[in-house]
mmCIF file of C-alpha atoms in Angstrom:
data_model
loop_
_atom_site.group_PDB
_atom_site.id
_atom_site.type_symbol
_atom_site.label_atom_id
_atom_site.label_comp_id
_atom_site.label_asym_id
_atom_site.label_seq_id
_atom_site.Cartn_x
_atom_site.Cartn_y
_atom_site.Cartn_z
ATOM 1 C CA MET A 1155 9.016 -11.628 22.835
ATOM 2 C CA ASN A 1156 5.460 -13.945 22.844
ATOM 3 C CA LEU A 1157 3.351 -14.118 18.745
ATOM 4 C CA LEU A 1158 -0.141 -15.200 19.512
ATOM 5 C CA SER A 1159 -2.278 -15.249 16.551
ATOM 6 C CA LEU A 1160 -6.116 -14.271 17.595
ATOM 7 C CA PRO A 1161 -8.604 -15.411 15.473
ATOM 8 C CA ALA A 1162 -11.449 -12.839 13.958
ATOM 9 C CA PHE A 1163 -14.404 -13.930 12.502
ATOM 10 C CA ASP A 1164 -15.000 -16.944 9.707
ATOM 11 C CA ASP A 1165 -10.804 -16.730 8.998
ATOM 12 C CA ASN A 1166 -8.943 -13.613 10.267
ATOM 13 C CA TYR A 1167 -6.162 -13.511 12.072
ATOM 14 C CA LEU A 1168 -5.788 -10.568 15.285
ATOM 15 C CA TRP A 1169 -1.843 -10.619 15.276
ATOM 16 C CA MET A 1170 -0.867 -9.936 18.625
ATOM 17 C CA ILE A 1171 2.916 -8.866 19.841
ATOM 18 C CA HIS A 1172 3.631 -8.995 23.813
ATOM 19 C CA ASP A 1173 6.807 -9.585 26.856
ATOM 20 C CA GLY A 1174 3.886 -10.415 29.620
ATOM 21 C CA ARG A 1175 3.630 -6.712 31.096
ATOM 22 C CA GLU A 1176 2.688 -4.517 27.684
ATOM 23 C CA ALA A 1177 0.982 -5.538 23.951
ATOM 24 C CA VAL A 1178 0.882 -4.776 20.320
ATOM 25 C CA VAL A 1179 -2.124 -5.697 17.908
ATOM 26 C CA VAL A 1180 -2.255 -5.466 14.320
ATOM 27 C CA ASP A 1181 -5.413 -5.059 12.106
ATOM 28 C CA PRO A 1182 -7.979 -5.585 14.806
ATOM 29 C CA GLY A 1183 -11.300 -6.066 12.829
ATOM 30 C CA ASP A 1184 -12.510 -6.702 15.657
ATOM 31 C CA ALA A 1185 -11.862 -5.754 19.843
ATOM 32 C CA THR A 1186 -13.154 -8.886 22.031
ATOM 33 C CA PRO A 1187 -10.293 -11.488 20.927
ATOM 34 C CA VAL A 1188 -7.770 -8.337 21.495
ATOM 35 C CA ILE A 1189 -9.341 -7.744 25.105
ATOM 36 C CA ALA A 1190 -10.260 -11.550 26.100
ATOM 37 C CA ALA A 1191 -6.223 -11.776 24.655
ATOM 38 C CA LEU A 1192 -5.281 -8.616 26.977
ATOM 39 C CA ASP A 1193 -6.951 -9.914 30.314
ATOM 40 C CA ARG A 1194 -6.443 -13.703 30.259
ATOM 41 C CA ALA A 1195 -2.638 -12.442 30.116
ATOM 42 C CA ASP A 1196 -3.314 -8.694 32.461
ATOM 43 C CA LEU A 1197 -1.285 -7.042 29.519
ATOM 44 C CA GLN A 1198 -1.550 -3.326 28.653
ATOM 45 C CA LEU A 1199 -2.384 -2.414 25.039
ATOM 46 C CA THR A 1200 0.659 0.167 24.475
ATOM 47 C CA GLY A 1201 -0.023 0.148 20.200
ATOM 48 C CA ILE A 1202 -2.044 -0.297 17.510
ATOM 49 C CA LEU A 1203 -0.703 -1.195 13.737
ATOM 50 C CA VAL A 1204 -3.499 -0.576 10.803
ATOM 51 C CA THR A 1205 -2.823 -2.142 7.589
ATOM 52 C CA HIS A 1206 -5.596 -1.171 5.298
ATOM 53 C CA LYS A 1207 -8.482 0.173 6.094
ATOM 54 C CA HIS A 1208 -10.823 -2.559 4.940
ATOM 55 C CA PRO A 1209 -13.565 -2.766 7.771
ATOM 56 C CA ASP A 1210 -12.245 -6.550 8.974
ATOM 57 C CA HIS A 1211 -9.035 -4.735 9.412
ATOM 58 C CA VAL A 1212 -9.966 -1.419 11.699
ATOM 59 C CA GLY A 1213 -13.478 -2.273 13.164
ATOM 60 C CA GLY A 1214 -12.752 -2.882 16.314
ATOM 61 C CA LEU A 1215 -10.239 0.343 16.903
ATOM 62 C CA ARG A 1216 -13.729 2.569 18.389
ATOM 63 C CA ALA A 1217 -13.967 0.396 21.447
ATOM 64 C CA LEU A 1218 -10.280 -0.146 22.002
ATOM 65 C CA ARG A 1219 -9.647 2.889 22.298
ATOM 66 C CA ASP A 1220 -12.330 3.711 24.891
ATOM 67 C CA HIS A 1221 -11.220 0.317 26.446
ATOM 68 C CA PRO A 1222 -9.562 0.462 29.970
ATOM 69 C CA ARG A 1223 -6.679 -1.539 28.940
ATOM 70 C CA ALA A 1224 -6.263 0.465 25.836
ATOM 71 C CA ARG A 1225 -6.611 3.755 26.951
ATOM 72 C CA ALA A 1226 -3.000 4.519 26.590
ATOM 73 C CA ALA A 1227 -2.143 3.246 22.950
ATOM 74 C CA GLN A 1228 -0.998 4.676 19.753
ATOM 75 C CA ILE A 1229 -1.963 3.961 16.846
ATOM 76 C CA TRP A 1230 0.070 4.135 13.571
ATOM 77 C CA GLY A 1231 -2.186 3.480 10.306
ATOM 78 C CA PRO A 1232 -2.151 4.502 6.508
ATOM 79 C CA GLY A 1233 -1.599 8.286 5.699
ATOM 80 C CA ASN A 1234 -3.748 7.814 3.021
ATOM 81 C CA GLU A 1235 -6.546 5.868 3.470
ATOM 82 C CA PRO A 1236 -9.696 6.511 5.566
ATOM 83 C CA MET A 1237 -9.640 5.254 9.493
ATOM 84 C CA PRO A 1238 -12.804 5.273 12.041
ATOM 85 C CA VAL A 1239 -10.390 6.494 14.531
ATOM 86 C CA PRO A 1240 -7.680 9.737 14.290
ATOM 87 C CA VAL A 1241 -4.010 7.552 13.427
ATOM 88 C CA ILE A 1242 -0.466 8.495 13.179
ATOM 89 C CA PRO A 1243 -0.233 8.464 10.092
ATOM 90 C CA VAL A 1244 2.425 6.899 8.484
ATOM 91 C CA HIS A 1245 4.496 6.084 5.241
ATOM 92 C CA ASP A 1246 7.198 4.071 3.823
ATOM 93 C CA GLY A 1247 10.279 4.043 5.417
ATOM 94 C CA ASP A 1248 8.899 5.082 8.037
ATOM 95 C CA ARG A 1249 10.395 3.864 11.644
ATOM 96 C CA ILE A 1250 7.350 3.218 14.985
ATOM 97 C CA ALA A 1251 9.710 3.006 18.102
ATOM 98 C CA LEU A 1252 8.217 1.149 20.908
ATOM 99 C CA PRO A 1253 11.043 0.549 23.496
ATOM 100 C CA GLY A 1254 8.924 -1.021 25.504
ATOM 101 C CA LEU A 1255 7.885 -4.038 24.307
ATOM 102 C CA GLY A 1256 12.441 -2.932 22.303
ATOM 103 C CA LEU A 1257 10.783 -2.714 18.981
ATOM 104 C CA ASP A 1258 12.454 -1.047 16.463
ATOM 105 C CA ILE A 1259 9.281 -1.046 13.324
ATOM 106 C CA GLU A 1260 9.851 -0.447 9.626
ATOM 107 C CA VAL A 1261 6.563 0.995 7.173
ATOM 108 C CA MET A 1262 6.797 -0.764 4.411
ATOM 109 C CA ALA A 1263 4.094 1.018 1.413
ATOM 110 C CA VAL A 1264 3.153 -1.798 -0.662
ATOM 111 C CA PRO A 1265 -0.097 -1.305 -2.697
ATOM 112 C CA GLY A 1266 -1.685 -3.422 -5.066
ATOM 113 C CA HIS A 1267 -4.978 -4.793 -2.992
ATOM 114 C CA THR A 1268 -6.014 -1.014 -1.662
ATOM 115 C CA LEU A 1269 -3.805 1.871 -2.722
ATOM 116 C CA GLY A 1270 -2.422 2.925 0.544
ATOM 117 C CA HIS A 1271 -1.436 -0.729 1.952
ATOM 118 C CA LEU A 1272 0.516 -0.782 4.539
ATOM 119 C CA ALA A 1273 3.056 -3.638 5.640
ATOM 120 C CA PHE A 1274 5.104 -3.316 9.208
ATOM 121 C CA PHE A 1275 8.425 -5.246 9.222
ATOM 122 C CA THR A 1276 10.302 -5.843 12.940
ATOM 123 C CA GLY A 1277 13.134 -6.874 11.399
ATOM 124 C CA SER A 1278 12.160 -10.024 11.758
ATOM 125 C CA VAL A 1279 8.112 -10.534 11.645
ATOM 126 C CA LEU A 1280 5.964 -9.000 9.274
ATOM 127 C CA PHE A 1281 3.159 -8.332 8.892
ATOM 128 C CA CYS A 1282 1.942 -8.003 5.392
ATOM 129 C CA GLY A 1283 -2.233 -7.851 6.282
ATOM 130 C CA ASP A 1284 -4.305 -8.255 2.624
ATOM 131 C CA THR A 1285 -0.704 -8.602 0.411
ATOM 132 C CA LEU A 1286 0.429 -10.877 1.001
ATOM 133 C CA PHE A 1287 -0.574 -14.442 2.373
ATOM 134 C CA SER A 1288 0.159 -18.115 2.400
ATOM 135 C CA GLY A 1289 0.549 -19.764 -1.229
ATOM 136 C CA GLY A 1290 -1.149 -16.090 -2.721
ATOM 137 C CA CYS A 1291 -1.600 -13.061 -3.048
ATOM 138 C CA GLY A 1292 -4.165 -10.235 -2.111
ATOM 139 C CA ARG A 1293 -7.278 -9.394 -4.831
ATOM 140 C CA LEU A 1294 -6.174 -5.928 -6.838
ATOM 141 C CA PHE A 1295 -9.392 -4.407 -5.963
ATOM 142 C CA GLU A 1296 -8.109 -0.039 -6.380
ATOM 143 C CA GLY A 1297 -3.918 -1.078 -6.910
ATOM 144 C CA THR A 1298 -2.422 -2.713 -10.722
ATOM 145 C CA PRO A 1299 -0.635 -5.948 -11.024
ATOM 146 C CA ALA A 1300 2.455 -4.057 -11.483
ATOM 147 C CA GLN A 1301 2.286 -2.039 -8.210
ATOM 148 C CA MET A 1302 1.487 -5.714 -5.956
ATOM 149 C CA HIS A 1303 4.888 -6.930 -8.669
ATOM 150 C CA ALA A 1304 5.939 -4.791 -6.234
ATOM 151 C CA SER A 1305 4.669 -5.518 -3.609
ATOM 152 C CA LEU A 1306 5.549 -8.759 -3.640
ATOM 153 C CA GLY A 1307 9.380 -8.076 -4.497
ATOM 154 C CA ARG A 1308 9.674 -5.893 -1.489
ATOM 155 C CA PHE A 1309 8.900 -9.331 0.586
ATOM 156 C CA ALA A 1310 10.787 -11.933 -1.183
ATOM 157 C CA ALA A 1311 14.556 -10.175 -0.884
ATOM 158 C CA LEU A 1312 13.609 -9.926 3.050
ATOM 159 C CA PRO A 1313 15.751 -12.855 5.342
ATOM 160 C CA ALA A 1314 14.182 -16.363 4.256
ATOM 161 C CA GLU A 1315 13.055 -16.707 7.906
ATOM 162 C CA THR A 1316 11.438 -14.217 7.454
ATOM 163 C CA LEU A 1317 7.894 -14.917 10.311
ATOM 164 C CA VAL A 1318 5.046 -14.242 8.018
ATOM 165 C CA CYS A 1319 2.063 -13.397 9.568
ATOM 166 C CA CYS A 1320 -1.167 -13.308 6.923
ATOM 167 C CA ALA A 1321 -4.394 -12.255 7.872
ATOM 168 C CA HIS A 1322 -6.260 -14.518 6.665
ATOM 169 C CA GLU A 1323 -6.552 -18.756 6.929
ATOM 170 C CA TYR A 1324 -6.459 -18.575 2.794
ATOM 171 C CA THR A 1325 -3.573 -21.494 2.638
ATOM 172 C CA LEU A 1326 -5.938 -24.751 1.680
ATOM 173 C CA ALA A 1327 -7.352 -22.952 -1.134
ATOM 174 C CA ASN A 1328 -4.101 -20.785 -2.296
ATOM 175 C CA LEU A 1329 -2.829 -24.086 -2.353
ATOM 176 C CA ARG A 1330 -4.932 -25.664 -4.291
ATOM 177 C CA PHE A 1331 -4.839 -23.610 -6.793
ATOM 178 C CA ALA A 1332 -0.485 -23.005 -6.391
ATOM 179 C CA ARG A 1333 -0.817 -26.098 -7.443
ATOM 180 C CA ALA A 1334 -2.542 -25.569 -10.264
ATOM 181 C CA VAL A 1335 0.023 -24.002 -11.398
ATOM 182 C CA GLU A 1336 2.509 -25.506 -10.362
ATOM 183 C CA PRO A 1337 2.273 -29.255 -11.171
ATOM 184 C CA HIS A 1338 4.715 -31.376 -10.494
ATOM 185 C CA SER A 1339 6.012 -29.373 -7.497
ATOM 186 C CA PRO A 1340 7.177 -31.942 -5.136
ATOM 187 C CA ALA A 1341 7.676 -28.856 -2.413
ATOM 188 C CA LEU A 1342 4.009 -27.701 -2.836
ATOM 189 C CA ALA A 1343 2.821 -31.059 -2.688
ATOM 190 C CA ALA A 1344 5.005 -31.937 0.769
ATOM 191 C CA TYR A 1345 3.370 -28.340 1.540
ATOM 192 C CA GLN A 1346 -0.114 -29.320 0.603
ATOM 193 C CA ALA A 1347 0.297 -31.584 3.399
ATOM 194 C CA GLU A 1348 1.389 -30.290 5.627
ATOM 195 C CA CYS A 1349 -1.313 -27.272 6.345
ATOM 196 C CA GLN A 1350 -3.997 -29.688 5.633
ATOM 197 C CA SER A 1351 -3.293 -32.197 8.706
ATOM 198 C CA LEU A 1352 -3.132 -28.636 11.297
ATOM 199 C CA ARG A 1353 -6.151 -27.448 9.764
ATOM 200 C CA GLU A 1354 -7.844 -31.379 10.395
ATOM 201 C CA ARG A 1355 -6.430 -30.920 14.233
ATOM 202 C CA GLY A 1356 -7.717 -26.897 13.923
ATOM 203 C CA LEU A 1357 -4.564 -25.389 13.788
ATOM 204 C CA PRO A 1358 -3.189 -22.746 11.732
ATOM 205 C CA THR A 1359 -0.684 -22.973 8.991
ATOM 206 C CA LEU A 1360 0.289 -18.680 10.053
ATOM 207 C CA PRO A 1361 2.767 -17.740 10.376
ATOM 208 C CA SER A 1362 4.473 -19.298 7.199
ATOM 209 C CA THR A 1363 8.391 -17.751 6.409
ATOM 210 C CA ILE A 1364 9.162 -15.952 3.214
ATOM 211 C CA GLY A 1365 11.850 -19.210 2.446
ATOM 212 C CA ARG A 1366 8.955 -20.901 2.266
ATOM 213 C CA GLU A 1367 6.085 -18.667 0.120
ATOM 214 C CA ARG A 1368 10.203 -18.186 -2.308
ATOM 215 C CA GLN A 1369 9.423 -22.065 -3.161
ATOM 216 C CA ILE A 1370 5.093 -22.605 -3.127
ATOM 217 C CA ASN A 1371 3.904 -18.545 -3.620
ATOM 218 C CA PRO A 1372 3.453 -18.466 -7.739
ATOM 219 C CA TYR A 1373 2.964 -14.850 -6.852
ATOM 220 C CA LEU A 1374 6.256 -14.561 -5.940
ATOM 221 C CA ARG A 1375 8.084 -17.375 -8.632
ATOM 222 C CA CYS A 1376 6.419 -15.082 -11.651
ATOM 223 C CA ASP A 1377 10.033 -15.411 -12.730
ATOM 224 C CA GLN A 1378 10.221 -19.899 -13.121
ATOM 225 C CA PRO A 1379 9.266 -21.499 -16.202
ATOM 226 C CA ASP A 1380 6.628 -23.289 -15.025
ATOM 227 C CA VAL A 1381 4.405 -20.512 -13.696
ATOM 228 C CA ILE A 1382 5.445 -18.663 -16.894
ATOM 229 C CA ALA A 1383 3.971 -21.184 -19.105
ATOM 230 C CA CYS A 1384 1.361 -21.814 -16.946
ATOM 231 C CA ALA A 1385 0.417 -18.059 -17.967
ATOM 232 C CA VAL A 1386 1.190 -18.009 -20.923
ATOM 233 C CA ALA A 1387 -1.062 -20.372 -22.039
ATOM 234 C CA ARG A 1388 -2.918 -18.222 -20.526
ATOM 235 C CA GLY A 1389 -2.570 -15.218 -22.495
ATOM 236 C CA ALA A 1390 0.248 -13.764 -20.486
ATOM 237 C CA ASP A 1391 2.507 -12.022 -22.225
ATOM 238 C CA GLY A 1392 5.699 -13.457 -22.868
ATOM 239 C CA ARG A 1393 7.450 -14.226 -19.569
ATOM 240 C CA ASP A 1394 7.249 -10.418 -18.645
ATOM 241 C CA PRO A 1395 6.472 -10.888 -14.878
ATOM 242 C CA VAL A 1396 4.109 -7.979 -14.493
ATOM 243 C CA SER A 1397 2.360 -9.715 -17.615
ATOM 244 C CA VAL A 1398 2.620 -13.402 -15.501
ATOM 245 C CA LEU A 1399 1.527 -12.131 -12.381
ATOM 246 C CA ALA A 1400 -1.784 -10.156 -13.866
ATOM 247 C CA THR A 1401 -2.316 -12.942 -15.646
ATOM 248 C CA ILE A 1402 -2.559 -15.886 -12.718
ATOM 249 C CA ARG A 1403 -5.017 -13.772 -10.364
ATOM 250 C CA ARG A 1404 -7.489 -12.834 -12.745
ATOM 251 C CA TRP A 1405 -7.218 -16.658 -13.015
ATOM 252 C CA LYS A 1406 -7.091 -16.826 -9.219
ATOM 253 C CA ASP A 1407 -10.515 -14.987 -9.285
ATOM 254 C CA GLN A 1408 -12.528 -17.267 -11.434
ATOM 255 C CA PHE A 1409 -10.715 -20.502 -9.995
ATOM 256 C CA GLN A 1410 -13.437 -23.410 -8.334
#
């Protein structure tokens, strides 16, 4: 199985899995890079997974639906968010079977960024949309800190080797903030240097892994002393992890 990150817009990644014949794409906000990848590898698109409603995640659905390489593709997405084309609605705990690709995908409801946000887990790869980023998490446009904390907790419980396929190349900006939260973390310093080198060579910092995110992502570390102390200094209500997350997320929204 091949996993591809297809750059789109300024900093999006559209993720594709294929076996040399059939392909599935996640969050095709732009159809152009998807069609180019299908043409390059002579693939047929058989499935589209949509995590949430924002235009940079759904903007290419109409064009793909009408393209010869994708006309047979089924589209799965949130059952409670508006979509630009009809989708097969899926909800928490549903499973999507793609026998041609040998995939059995678990649907996870992960509200926070939007109320209907979904993630898709193949057993080894997590497509998390805008809920989790490497070193960060999505803005709380609709959900609550408690919802985001619960969603990120579900991700943190996945196996350490799980590949984390985020939808944006935000890693370096997130790590600058993470180091402000945990300035003495050697794991953060090493990872920041690694990611800086990748970007200087024009390479993506993704996918990350769940194990790595547990080490460096402050939103997965709301029970750690340095993260708690930083949040309390900025007004968090003691050691409550939801208050810690809410406080550092508010700080990140204004961080320069």
